[in-house]
């Protein structure tokens, strides 16, 4: 590794960072009672052990009571944080990984109806479109107390033994002072750039007074809001220079863009289908202009791009944050010469979108992430080698095969299609979602490496499976779209999958009834609208596409809005009937009392899948457990020991959509937690 730019140590003041890879600050919403307890620590220690040089913990750790934890942030204003952060830091240090934390006051980027119901505060009254809280305008005493709060929090982190801190200044209170769009104060904290930066320099001065000149302090900030009337690139470069010249800042962690809307946030943190490393050149420019150490992260998913970022001199430290969520062992794998075995982040953004909607970050691709206390990132070998037969090579089946093979079992996979992938293969046909196929490719190549036998074009029946003389059978046959939801005219509707697979030709005037709220409806709409057709997506929900979630919707909505696709919420499709060569869609509402009709030429129904479970039921009688799963054991991570039929010759389980229509994470998680103890 001596020549690899990524493995050149980096000297930041007195701190030697052992390589150039870092995890940037991100709040996975794992705190318990606002504290980074065991789960939180295990998450960071797993990555520290694998060799990352620096982990920037938290994400928006709150310095004040009136910055309530809108996504379960760490409460850095409480003294008890010191003990928890010390434990985390000590354990990461044991593995040679430096630890810092991001501190912030969220300003208007939170809600008053969280925690203590204090008014949110900002240098102006304008609310943030995302969080929708109308702020109180800061008074002098707010500024004085928040400056103290920052310094108190910094002192706590120093007491906990952290190597440093960074202050968050993109979309939060600090840069709400900077931006003309949010700062509506008069002097001394509003008006000129000098005045708008005063709050930041007050905080830096107070931190330096309390923590001394050696403590490492950086700023993570937007160098260009990229928003009419906001901070321009020139403003950003000027701010960068002033941060450098003040002599109180040891590194700059550069962001480009604004995060006050879902779309803005998505440009700052790009998701799948968006450009790789879009702001790397910009970060490089800041480094060139200032000569200050520059850190940066934004969709640098693969090691080659990270290496380029360092080799080209654009960055000093490169953030691979979601990449480390998908694979915590990136550094260890590079060091072992196994770069090609890294589990790639596919940009699905389930992690980030879920901190609001699901209450904690989980990785679509890696169910052990965030569950380090219960689920293995590396599956241990079993004591006894068994023969495991898996039916179905979608995400669930492949994960089951991968985990079983890693346990040392003999594994045979039957797949009816030509290729592995199941539903994911269909999803990945939309160019914007092409990265999804890596979920399959990674698992497939791991399976091949471990000698799993694949039988493609094998439509296995019970006899085929029993002929393999299995010890364990895992049915992962997935599901088929269920469209029979109408009171009349089911045969006149096609499914979203029919559109995606090409089995149905797009119409010209199309109604998509989306009762599942997942990607299929959006992708079908995109495909149909691309032909120039008129498309309306209707849902009985109050919101569109709830399963896709906020940032992941951005690229889709951009595409659909360009093509004038319309959304109708709170209306439902009741029936369809034919009228000559047209279809009449009968529309109703859960709120009752109203019906409408639409003339269209195609109706698409998206209503999830029904399990393909015939094989499972055919295999039940021959199994020892009759398909029963002991949920207590499953959740506790214990082996399955149910015996309901002592004559049975194998254990039988089904996983993923073969049980019920869910999502890819659920399918993979089913497989991991079951098979890790087989
Ligand atoms: C779950 C999650 C939470 C995040 N929270 C924060 C945060 O609180 N503060 C912050 O500065 N960045 C936050 N980020 C952004 C990351 O630091 C990083 O900039 C972003 O993920 C892009 O880098 P990547 O493409 O390497 O993941 C968060 C990211 C994720 C995935
Ligand atoms: S959920 Fe998607 S974006 Fe997030 S870490 Fe996992 S693969 Fe990457």
XYZ file of C-alpha atoms and ligand atoms in Angstrom:
717
model
C 0.000 0.000 0.000
C 3.050 2.238 0.167
C 2.238 3.852 -3.178
C -1.505 4.110 -2.753
C -2.433 7.774 -2.287
C -5.239 6.679 0.018
C -2.779 5.124 2.418
C -0.465 8.100 2.876
C -0.826 9.278 6.495
C -2.129 12.782 6.935
C -0.851 15.207 9.555
C -3.544 17.486 10.915
C -1.810 19.643 13.517
C -0.546 17.182 16.135
C -2.921 14.429 14.919
C -1.681 11.778 12.517
C -4.489 10.261 10.501
C -3.332 6.875 9.309
C -4.945 7.052 5.879
C -7.089 9.410 3.834
C -10.472 7.771 4.315
C -13.010 9.223 6.668
C -16.627 8.861 7.584
C -18.268 12.260 7.555
C -20.742 13.283 10.121
C -24.099 11.595 9.791
C -26.791 11.033 12.314
C -28.184 7.552 11.851
C -30.720 8.303 14.564
C -29.379 5.544 16.817
C -29.114 7.542 20.081
C -31.048 6.277 23.073
C -32.318 9.075 25.325
C -30.208 11.420 23.220
C -27.025 9.527 24.100
C -24.615 7.535 21.912
C -25.019 4.281 23.812
C -24.052 0.704 22.956
C -25.662 0.485 19.547
C -24.162 3.786 18.481
C -20.738 2.821 19.722
C -20.843 -0.596 18.076
C -21.637 1.041 14.741
C -18.570 3.301 14.867
C -16.249 0.730 16.414
C -17.033 -1.768 13.634
C -15.727 0.755 11.098
C -12.810 1.846 13.266
C -11.707 -1.764 13.648
C -11.702 -2.155 9.881
C -9.286 0.717 9.473
C -11.014 3.991 8.633
C -8.710 6.834 9.738
C -11.283 9.275 11.100
C -14.878 8.974 12.093
C -16.807 12.184 12.491
C -19.482 11.095 14.897
C -22.978 12.378 15.370
C -24.342 14.555 12.738
C -25.862 17.685 14.053
C -25.262 16.942 17.747
C -27.368 19.554 19.417
C -25.664 22.195 21.564
C -28.826 23.734 23.007
C -32.251 22.876 24.320
C -33.920 25.028 21.683
C -32.271 22.944 18.953
C -34.463 19.895 19.570
C -33.494 16.513 18.125
C -35.555 16.415 14.975
C -33.901 13.189 13.791
C -32.959 11.754 17.180
C -29.727 13.745 17.415
C -27.176 13.425 20.196
C -27.841 15.940 22.947
C -24.436 17.541 23.359
C -25.887 20.059 25.814
C -26.194 17.382 28.479
C -23.222 16.604 30.715
C -23.930 12.875 30.599
C -22.820 12.880 26.951
C -19.217 13.017 28.155
C -19.199 9.476 29.550
C -20.817 7.979 26.471
C -18.575 9.831 24.043
C -15.508 8.882 26.058
C -16.386 5.200 25.846
C -16.938 5.441 22.092
C -13.774 7.456 21.563
C -11.601 5.171 23.678
C -12.758 2.091 21.784
C -12.196 3.711 18.385
C -8.783 4.929 19.535
C -7.901 1.352 20.471
C -8.137 0.639 16.739
C -6.120 3.679 15.695
C -9.148 5.608 14.464
C -9.440 9.304 15.284
C -12.796 10.557 16.552
C -14.411 13.939 16.167
C -17.999 15.122 16.423
C -20.164 17.590 14.589
C -21.805 20.197 16.804
C -24.655 22.386 15.781
C -27.624 24.487 16.574
C -30.274 23.571 14.031
C -31.887 27.012 14.075
C -35.055 26.816 11.995
C -34.195 23.344 10.664
C -36.195 21.569 13.349
C -39.613 21.822 14.947
C -41.045 23.557 17.969
C -43.288 20.579 18.739
C -40.294 18.359 19.591
C -38.786 17.852 23.053
C -39.412 20.917 25.227
C -41.755 22.822 22.883
C -39.456 25.820 22.812
C -39.763 28.186 19.863
C -37.238 27.519 17.124
C -34.869 30.373 16.513
C -33.283 31.936 13.439
C -32.010 35.350 12.382
C -35.259 35.866 10.454
C -38.860 34.729 10.518
C -38.865 32.843 7.221
C -39.602 29.184 7.699
C -37.679 26.340 6.137
C -39.798 24.564 3.509
C -38.715 21.136 4.781
C -39.436 21.413 8.488
C -42.054 24.137 8.248
C -41.453 25.764 11.627
C -41.901 29.526 11.720
C -38.958 30.729 13.794
C -38.613 33.356 16.421
C -36.113 36.014 15.320
C -32.974 35.872 17.490
C -32.497 38.503 20.181
C -29.173 39.534 21.698
C -29.649 37.176 24.647
C -30.292 34.252 22.290
C -26.997 34.932 20.568
C -25.085 35.237 23.844
C -26.512 32.026 25.287
C -26.028 30.007 22.076
C -22.400 31.139 21.810
C -21.933 29.840 25.370
C -23.786 26.634 24.488
C -21.400 25.912 21.605
C -18.375 26.417 23.827
C -19.873 24.283 26.612
C -20.502 21.455 24.140
C -16.978 21.778 22.723
C -15.574 21.545 26.247
C -17.611 18.398 26.888
C -16.153 16.792 23.771
C -12.643 17.778 24.760
C -13.263 16.276 28.195
C -14.426 13.062 26.501
C -11.055 12.805 24.768
C -12.214 13.476 21.223
C -9.604 14.545 18.716
C -11.648 17.495 17.606
C -14.975 18.917 16.518
C -16.558 20.421 13.451
C -19.234 23.094 13.409
C -22.121 22.575 11.021
C -22.851 25.551 8.769
C -25.074 24.437 5.939
C -28.771 24.854 6.475
C -28.344 25.263 10.234
C -28.289 28.287 12.521
C -24.672 29.221 11.819
C -25.162 29.740 8.100
C -28.701 30.981 8.582
C -26.744 33.979 9.885
C -24.500 33.934 6.803
C -27.178 33.759 4.129
C -29.033 36.866 2.963
C -32.024 34.581 2.409
C -32.407 33.827 6.099
C -30.694 36.650 7.969
C -33.113 39.507 8.408
C -31.297 41.175 11.299
C -29.779 44.617 11.369
C -26.262 45.087 12.718
C -24.248 43.897 14.538
C -25.270 40.375 13.377
C -27.090 41.218 10.134
C -26.419 43.278 7.030
C -22.826 43.181 5.785
C -20.886 39.934 5.364
C -18.729 40.991 8.326
C -21.841 41.226 10.451
C -23.349 37.986 9.187
C -20.147 36.131 10.027
C -19.875 37.681 13.507
C -21.921 34.938 15.180
C -19.539 32.302 13.799
C -16.428 34.153 14.905
C -17.926 34.783 18.367
C -18.433 31.041 18.675
C -14.962 30.172 17.393
C -13.370 32.690 19.780
C -15.291 31.330 22.753
C -14.387 27.738 21.839
C -10.720 28.657 21.487
C -10.839 30.504 24.839
C -12.239 27.416 26.547
C -10.509 24.593 24.648
C -7.195 26.236 23.785
C -5.291 26.492 20.508
C -4.450 22.780 20.174
C -7.934 21.320 20.098
C -8.859 20.596 16.481
C -11.770 22.669 15.233
C -13.182 22.587 11.721
C -16.205 23.945 9.932
C -18.497 21.991 7.621
C -20.136 24.626 5.496
C -21.736 25.460 2.203
C -19.347 27.198 -0.130
C -22.128 28.051 -2.589
C -25.807 27.878 -1.764
C -26.650 27.601 -5.440
C -29.941 29.357 -4.791
C -31.170 32.693 -6.196
C -30.431 35.418 -3.661
C -28.342 33.049 -1.518
C -24.618 32.783 -0.933
C -22.786 32.628 -4.237
C -19.605 30.803 -5.036
C -17.729 34.115 -4.698
C -19.293 34.623 -1.255
C -18.319 31.069 -0.390
C -14.719 31.550 -1.411
C -14.586 34.786 0.556
C -15.992 33.021 3.622
C -13.464 30.218 3.129
C -10.628 32.731 3.099
C -11.947 34.479 6.205
C -12.290 31.181 8.045
C -8.695 30.484 7.172
C -7.437 33.949 8.023
C -9.077 34.004 11.458
C -6.529 31.382 12.506
C -9.084 29.516 14.590
C -10.080 26.867 12.031
C -7.991 23.768 11.357
C -9.930 22.247 8.477
C -12.753 23.007 6.104
C -15.293 20.368 5.204
C -16.848 21.701 2.039
C -20.424 21.308 0.829
C -22.056 22.775 -2.253
C -25.743 23.627 -2.305
C -28.641 24.124 0.070
C -30.709 21.711 2.120
C -33.913 23.593 2.879
C -35.931 21.445 0.453
C -35.859 17.729 -0.357
C -34.629 18.546 -3.838
C -31.862 20.814 -2.529
C -30.743 18.196 -0.022
C -30.640 15.605 -2.779
C -28.273 17.748 -4.825
C -25.977 18.077 -1.805
C -26.173 14.337 -1.074
C -26.839 12.759 -4.480
C -28.752 9.505 -4.728
C -28.670 6.707 -7.279
C -28.809 7.701 -10.894
C -27.195 11.046 -10.108
C -23.642 11.962 -11.004
C -20.775 10.537 -8.985
C -18.678 13.040 -7.002
C -20.437 16.111 -8.456
C -18.866 18.626 -6.080
C -15.352 17.265 -5.951
C -13.916 19.894 -8.301
C -15.540 22.625 -6.261
C -13.987 21.279 -3.062
C -10.655 21.148 -4.899
C -11.022 24.804 -5.817
C -11.536 25.736 -2.168
C -8.426 23.779 -1.254
C -6.440 25.558 -3.950
C -7.747 28.988 -2.904
C -7.235 28.597 0.819
C -4.430 26.118 1.351
C -6.367 24.882 4.390
C -6.923 21.122 4.855
C -10.082 20.255 2.944
C -12.422 17.352 3.633
C -15.389 16.502 1.444
C -18.023 13.860 0.791
C -20.785 13.605 -1.807
C -21.374 10.335 -3.629
C -17.797 9.180 -3.705
C -18.897 5.569 -3.612
C -15.995 3.675 -5.073
C -12.368 3.426 -4.098
C -11.100 4.524 -7.523
C -12.900 7.881 -7.252
C -11.690 8.315 -3.680
C -8.145 7.567 -4.776
C -8.456 10.089 -7.596
C -9.739 12.745 -5.148
C -6.547 12.412 -3.108
C -4.094 11.765 -5.931
C -5.301 14.801 -7.868
C -4.807 17.014 -4.825
C -8.450 18.039 -4.610
C -8.897 16.788 -1.059
C -6.867 16.020 2.011
C -9.401 13.619 3.480
C -12.082 11.916 1.443
C -15.445 11.022 2.934
C -17.036 7.717 2.014
C -19.941 7.810 4.346
C -22.802 5.822 2.858
C -20.155 3.599 1.298
C -19.107 2.688 4.846
C -22.717 2.056 5.793
C -22.987 -0.426 2.949
C -19.598 -1.962 3.731
C -17.918 -1.100 7.026
C -14.821 -3.042 6.022
C -13.746 -1.015 2.990
C -10.289 -0.234 4.331
C -9.636 -3.775 5.528
C -10.668 -5.126 2.134
C -8.356 -2.743 0.280
C -5.525 -3.744 2.581
C -6.236 -7.430 2.001
C -6.200 -6.907 -1.760
C -9.934 -7.567 -1.904
C -11.117 -4.259 -3.301
C -13.363 -6.135 -5.721
C -15.190 -7.714 -2.789
C -16.374 -4.400 -1.331
C -20.147 -4.343 -0.999
C -20.964 -1.292 -3.120
C -23.251 1.468 -1.935
C -25.987 1.596 -4.561
C -27.212 5.074 -3.634
C -30.681 3.807 -2.747
C -30.696 6.310 0.099
C -32.937 4.133 2.217
C -30.502 5.032 5.022
C -30.988 8.763 4.957
C -34.635 8.850 3.992
C -35.403 6.505 6.824
C -34.117 8.731 9.608
C -37.302 10.738 9.303
C -39.790 8.193 8.066
C -38.561 5.066 9.830
C -36.852 6.571 12.846
C -33.372 5.204 12.144
C -30.930 4.679 9.302
C -30.864 1.194 7.817
C -29.006 0.183 4.704
C -31.103 -1.374 1.960
C -28.138 -3.514 0.972
C -26.648 -4.381 4.360
C -29.043 -5.418 7.107
C -26.227 -5.736 9.658
C -25.531 -2.002 9.520
C -26.946 -0.290 12.584
C -27.537 -3.751 14.018
C -23.896 -4.500 14.825
C -24.868 -5.742 18.284
C -27.105 -8.456 16.842
C -26.198 -9.132 13.229
C -22.743 -10.135 11.977
C -20.976 -8.050 9.362
C -18.918 -11.165 8.769
C -20.818 -14.418 9.115
C -19.161 -17.035 11.358
C -18.564 -20.644 10.215
C -21.010 -23.324 11.334
C -19.845 -26.359 13.327
C -21.545 -28.832 11.020
C -21.661 -28.657 7.247
C -25.213 -29.063 5.898
C -26.779 -29.075 2.487
C -28.901 -25.972 1.944
C -31.189 -25.722 -1.072
C -32.500 -22.294 -1.976
C -35.245 -21.720 -4.491
C -35.162 -18.289 -6.079
C -32.183 -16.075 -6.851
C -33.705 -12.690 -6.069
C -32.228 -10.585 -3.254
C -33.637 -12.843 -0.501
C -32.510 -16.090 -2.103
C -29.066 -14.777 -2.961
C -28.550 -13.448 0.548
C -29.628 -16.789 1.983
C -27.199 -18.548 -0.349
C -24.384 -16.126 0.472
C -24.827 -16.454 4.217
C -25.209 -20.231 4.060
C -22.045 -20.509 1.979
C -20.172 -18.243 4.376
C -21.252 -20.621 7.155
C -19.444 -23.322 5.228
C -22.535 -25.171 3.993
C -23.002 -26.808 0.637
C -25.471 -24.591 -1.216
C -27.600 -25.239 -4.298
C -29.750 -22.480 -5.789
C -32.569 -23.149 -8.263
C -33.747 -20.176 -10.292
C -36.525 -20.355 -12.875
C -35.132 -17.460 -14.925
C -31.983 -17.179 -16.969
C -30.295 -14.797 -14.577
C -30.302 -13.906 -10.899
C -32.109 -10.807 -9.691
C -35.858 -11.298 -9.486
C -37.725 -8.018 -9.037
C -34.489 -6.080 -8.699
C -33.570 -6.942 -12.278
C -36.821 -5.335 -13.408
C -36.302 -2.285 -11.221
C -32.791 -1.795 -12.549
C -34.088 -1.482 -16.095
C -34.950 2.157 -15.470
C -31.580 3.813 -16.191
C -31.923 6.008 -13.115
C -32.116 2.872 -10.975
C -29.487 0.838 -12.787
C -27.213 0.865 -9.730
C -29.702 -1.470 -8.026
C -28.362 -4.388 -10.022
C -25.212 -4.222 -7.900
C -27.271 -5.630 -5.025
C -27.529 -8.758 -7.106
C -24.098 -8.714 -8.725
C -22.290 -8.409 -5.404
C -24.210 -11.291 -3.835
C -23.885 -13.428 -6.925
C -20.141 -12.957 -7.162
C -19.719 -13.670 -3.429
C -21.733 -16.862 -3.923
C -19.682 -17.894 -6.925
C -16.464 -17.236 -5.042
C -17.648 -19.525 -2.259
C -18.658 -22.296 -4.633
C -22.461 -22.066 -4.542
C -24.056 -24.213 -7.246
C -26.528 -22.284 -9.396
C -29.137 -24.031 -11.520
C -30.693 -21.420 -13.780
C -33.768 -22.116 -15.928
C -34.665 -24.626 -13.239
C -38.348 -24.392 -12.414
C -37.975 -26.512 -9.280
C -40.932 -28.495 -8.017
C -41.026 -30.424 -4.750
C -39.541 -33.487 -6.406
C -36.582 -31.536 -7.811
C -35.866 -30.069 -4.395
C -36.189 -33.378 -2.562
C -33.908 -35.019 -5.117
C -31.164 -32.706 -3.862
C -31.526 -34.431 -0.445
C -31.428 -31.152 1.472
C -30.971 -30.610 5.191
C -32.483 -27.150 4.881
C -34.776 -25.732 2.202
C -35.278 -22.027 1.803
C -38.081 -20.875 -0.442
C -37.400 -17.416 -1.809
C -39.665 -17.508 -4.817
C -40.866 -13.926 -4.444
C -44.273 -12.758 -5.554
C -46.287 -11.689 -8.555
C -48.102 -8.383 -8.963
C -51.593 -8.366 -7.552
C -53.951 -6.195 -9.558
C -57.324 -7.731 -8.816
C -58.484 -4.961 -6.565
C -61.341 -3.494 -8.595
C -65.047 -4.160 -8.116
C -65.312 -4.561 -11.885
C -62.919 -4.659 -14.821
C -59.830 -6.288 -13.295
C -59.057 -7.911 -16.622
C -58.887 -4.476 -18.259
C -56.001 -3.321 -16.052
C -52.324 -4.088 -16.455
C -49.707 -4.071 -13.697
C -46.798 -1.680 -13.286
C -44.537 -4.685 -13.822
C -46.237 -5.385 -17.163
C -45.188 -1.910 -18.246
C -41.652 -2.232 -16.908
C -41.069 -5.664 -18.399
C -42.461 -4.630 -21.783
C -45.307 -7.149 -21.598
C -47.771 -4.258 -21.952
C -47.294 -1.450 -24.460
C -47.781 2.015 -22.948
C -51.077 3.698 -23.806
C -51.548 7.340 -24.767
C -53.822 8.489 -21.984
C -53.001 6.494 -18.902
C -54.275 6.329 -15.356
C -51.913 4.683 -12.880
C -53.641 3.650 -9.699
C -50.902 3.419 -7.094
C -52.093 1.609 -4.050
C -48.637 0.364 -3.013
C -46.743 3.653 -2.933
C -43.487 2.076 -4.043
C -41.079 2.578 -6.927
C -42.986 0.466 -9.461
C -45.679 3.066 -10.077
C -43.176 5.880 -10.541
C -40.988 3.855 -12.850
C -43.983 2.774 -14.923
C -45.092 6.411 -15.106
C -41.645 7.454 -16.268
C -41.582 4.815 -18.952
C -45.063 5.652 -20.205
C -44.565 9.429 -20.068
C -41.324 9.100 -22.016
C -43.409 8.011 -25.037
C -45.222 11.351 -24.923
C -48.336 9.879 -23.308
C -50.521 11.721 -20.830
C -50.131 10.141 -17.384
C -51.981 10.640 -14.124
C -50.890 8.851 -10.938
C -53.742 8.442 -8.479
C -53.541 7.298 -4.867
C -56.049 7.032 -2.056
C -53.272 8.167 0.342
C -52.765 11.754 1.450
C -49.201 11.644 0.121
C -47.597 10.280 -2.959
C -45.217 7.312 -2.943
C -44.806 6.900 0.828
C -42.550 3.859 0.439
C -40.087 5.733 -1.786
C -39.604 8.588 0.692
C -38.273 12.076 0.460
C -34.880 12.359 -1.233
C -35.321 9.217 -3.272
C -38.332 10.859 -4.874
C -36.333 13.794 -6.176
C -34.931 12.338 -9.416
C -38.278 10.746 -10.187
C -40.260 13.907 -9.616
C -37.820 15.869 -11.756
C -38.403 13.450 -14.573
C -42.174 13.272 -14.128
C -42.676 17.017 -13.768
C -40.715 17.597 -16.950
C -43.268 15.413 -18.691
C -46.292 16.956 -16.977
C -47.283 13.787 -15.181
C -49.962 14.714 -12.645
C -50.627 13.341 -9.156
C -54.058 12.995 -7.648
C -54.199 12.178 -3.939
C -57.141 10.993 -1.786
C -59.026 9.452 -4.709
C -59.223 5.773 -5.507
C -59.998 3.649 -8.486
C -63.143 1.570 -7.906
C -63.835 -0.019 -11.290
C -63.018 0.049 -14.994
C -65.346 -0.679 -17.883
C -64.894 -0.695 -21.612
C -66.634 1.874 -23.774
C -65.777 1.268 -27.437
C -62.031 1.590 -27.724
C -61.824 3.638 -24.548
C -61.841 2.726 -20.884
C -64.006 4.450 -18.322
C -62.381 4.596 -14.904
C -64.787 4.948 -12.028
C -63.210 6.950 -9.226
C -64.266 6.991 -5.578
C -62.949 8.212 -2.255
C -62.419 6.804 1.234
C -63.938 10.020 2.500
C -67.189 8.943 0.876
C -70.085 10.471 -0.967
C -68.387 11.324 -4.233
C -67.691 9.485 -7.477
C -66.166 10.667 -10.711
C -65.389 9.165 -14.085
C -62.319 9.453 -16.304
C -61.906 8.430 -19.905
C -58.538 6.828 -20.535
C -57.079 4.231 -22.841
C -54.996 2.347 -20.293
C -55.296 1.610 -16.589
C -52.259 0.470 -14.631
C -52.721 -0.929 -11.141
C -49.851 -1.033 -8.653
C -50.885 -2.924 -5.564
C -47.848 -4.900 -4.409
C -47.383 -8.598 -4.914
C -48.989 -11.820 -3.788
C -46.609 -14.590 -2.673
C -45.576 -17.272 -5.129
C -45.921 -19.930 -2.479
C -47.113 -23.142 -4.180
C -43.725 -24.787 -3.853
C -43.525 -23.911 -0.180
C -46.867 -25.555 0.509
C -45.908 -28.579 -1.604
C -42.765 -28.992 0.494
C -44.345 -28.505 3.898
C -45.403 -32.101 4.577
C -41.919 -33.439 4.017
C -40.317 -30.987 6.408
C -39.567 -31.468 10.096
C -40.893 -28.072 11.162
C -43.839 -27.949 8.720
C -42.581 -24.485 7.772
C -42.979 -23.079 11.267
C -40.600 -20.350 12.356
C -39.874 -19.759 16.037
C -40.011 -15.956 16.078
C -38.533 -15.696 19.574
C -35.456 -17.621 18.427
C -35.309 -15.668 15.164
C -35.247 -12.329 16.938
C -32.869 -13.561 19.638
C -30.470 -14.889 16.983
C -30.858 -18.513 18.105
C -31.094 -21.569 15.828
C -34.496 -22.815 14.724
C -35.322 -26.033 16.591
C -39.062 -26.513 15.940
C -39.958 -30.150 15.218
C -43.599 -30.743 14.359
C -43.064 -33.705 12.082
C -40.305 -36.039 13.277
C -40.525 -37.919 9.968
C -39.547 -34.811 8.034
C -36.158 -34.957 6.378
C -35.389 -31.233 6.113
C -36.124 -27.890 7.734
C -38.259 -25.620 5.579
C -38.348 -21.843 5.621
C -39.640 -19.168 3.298
C -38.381 -15.633 3.171
C -38.907 -12.311 1.397
C -41.930 -11.647 -0.777
C -42.696 -15.373 -0.882
C -44.136 -14.681 2.583
C -45.697 -11.261 2.029
C -45.122 -8.240 -0.161
C -42.445 -6.101 1.512
C -39.240 -4.419 0.384
C -35.696 -5.442 -0.513
C -34.301 -4.690 2.921
C -36.939 -6.893 4.550
C -36.145 -9.706 2.130
C -32.406 -9.562 2.778
C -32.870 -9.180 6.529
C -35.181 -12.222 6.593
C -32.373 -14.190 4.981
C -29.494 -12.953 7.111
C -31.044 -13.435 10.500
C -32.428 -16.841 9.684
C -29.459 -18.346 7.879
C -26.705 -16.946 10.103
C -27.675 -19.662 12.638
C -28.426 -22.478 10.184
C -28.187 8.854 7.663
C -27.409 10.085 7.320
C -27.493 11.192 8.153
C -26.751 12.334 7.863
N -26.742 13.370 8.751
C -25.866 14.402 8.576
C -25.724 15.421 9.559
O -26.381 15.408 10.580
N -24.809 16.393 9.333
C -24.051 16.436 8.205
O -23.248 17.337 8.047
N -24.204 15.510 7.232
C -25.067 14.489 7.414
N -25.155 13.509 6.453
C -24.402 13.664 5.202
C -23.074 12.911 5.188
O -22.147 13.427 6.061
C -22.466 12.973 3.779
O -22.197 14.307 3.475
C -23.370 12.406 2.723
O -23.838 11.153 3.102
C -22.662 12.350 1.378
O -21.530 11.547 1.452
P -21.532 10.022 0.907
O -21.984 10.099 -0.496
O -20.134 9.572 1.095
O -22.506 9.289 1.761
C -25.947 12.390 6.704
C -25.898 11.271 5.867
C -26.601 10.135 6.153
C -26.503 8.966 5.231
S -29.198 2.436 1.831
Fe -28.387 2.685 -0.219
S -27.417 4.707 -0.160
Fe -27.701 4.085 1.936
S -25.767 3.105 2.422
Fe -27.157 1.496 1.803
S -26.721 1.201 -0.348
Fe -25.853 3.175 0.210
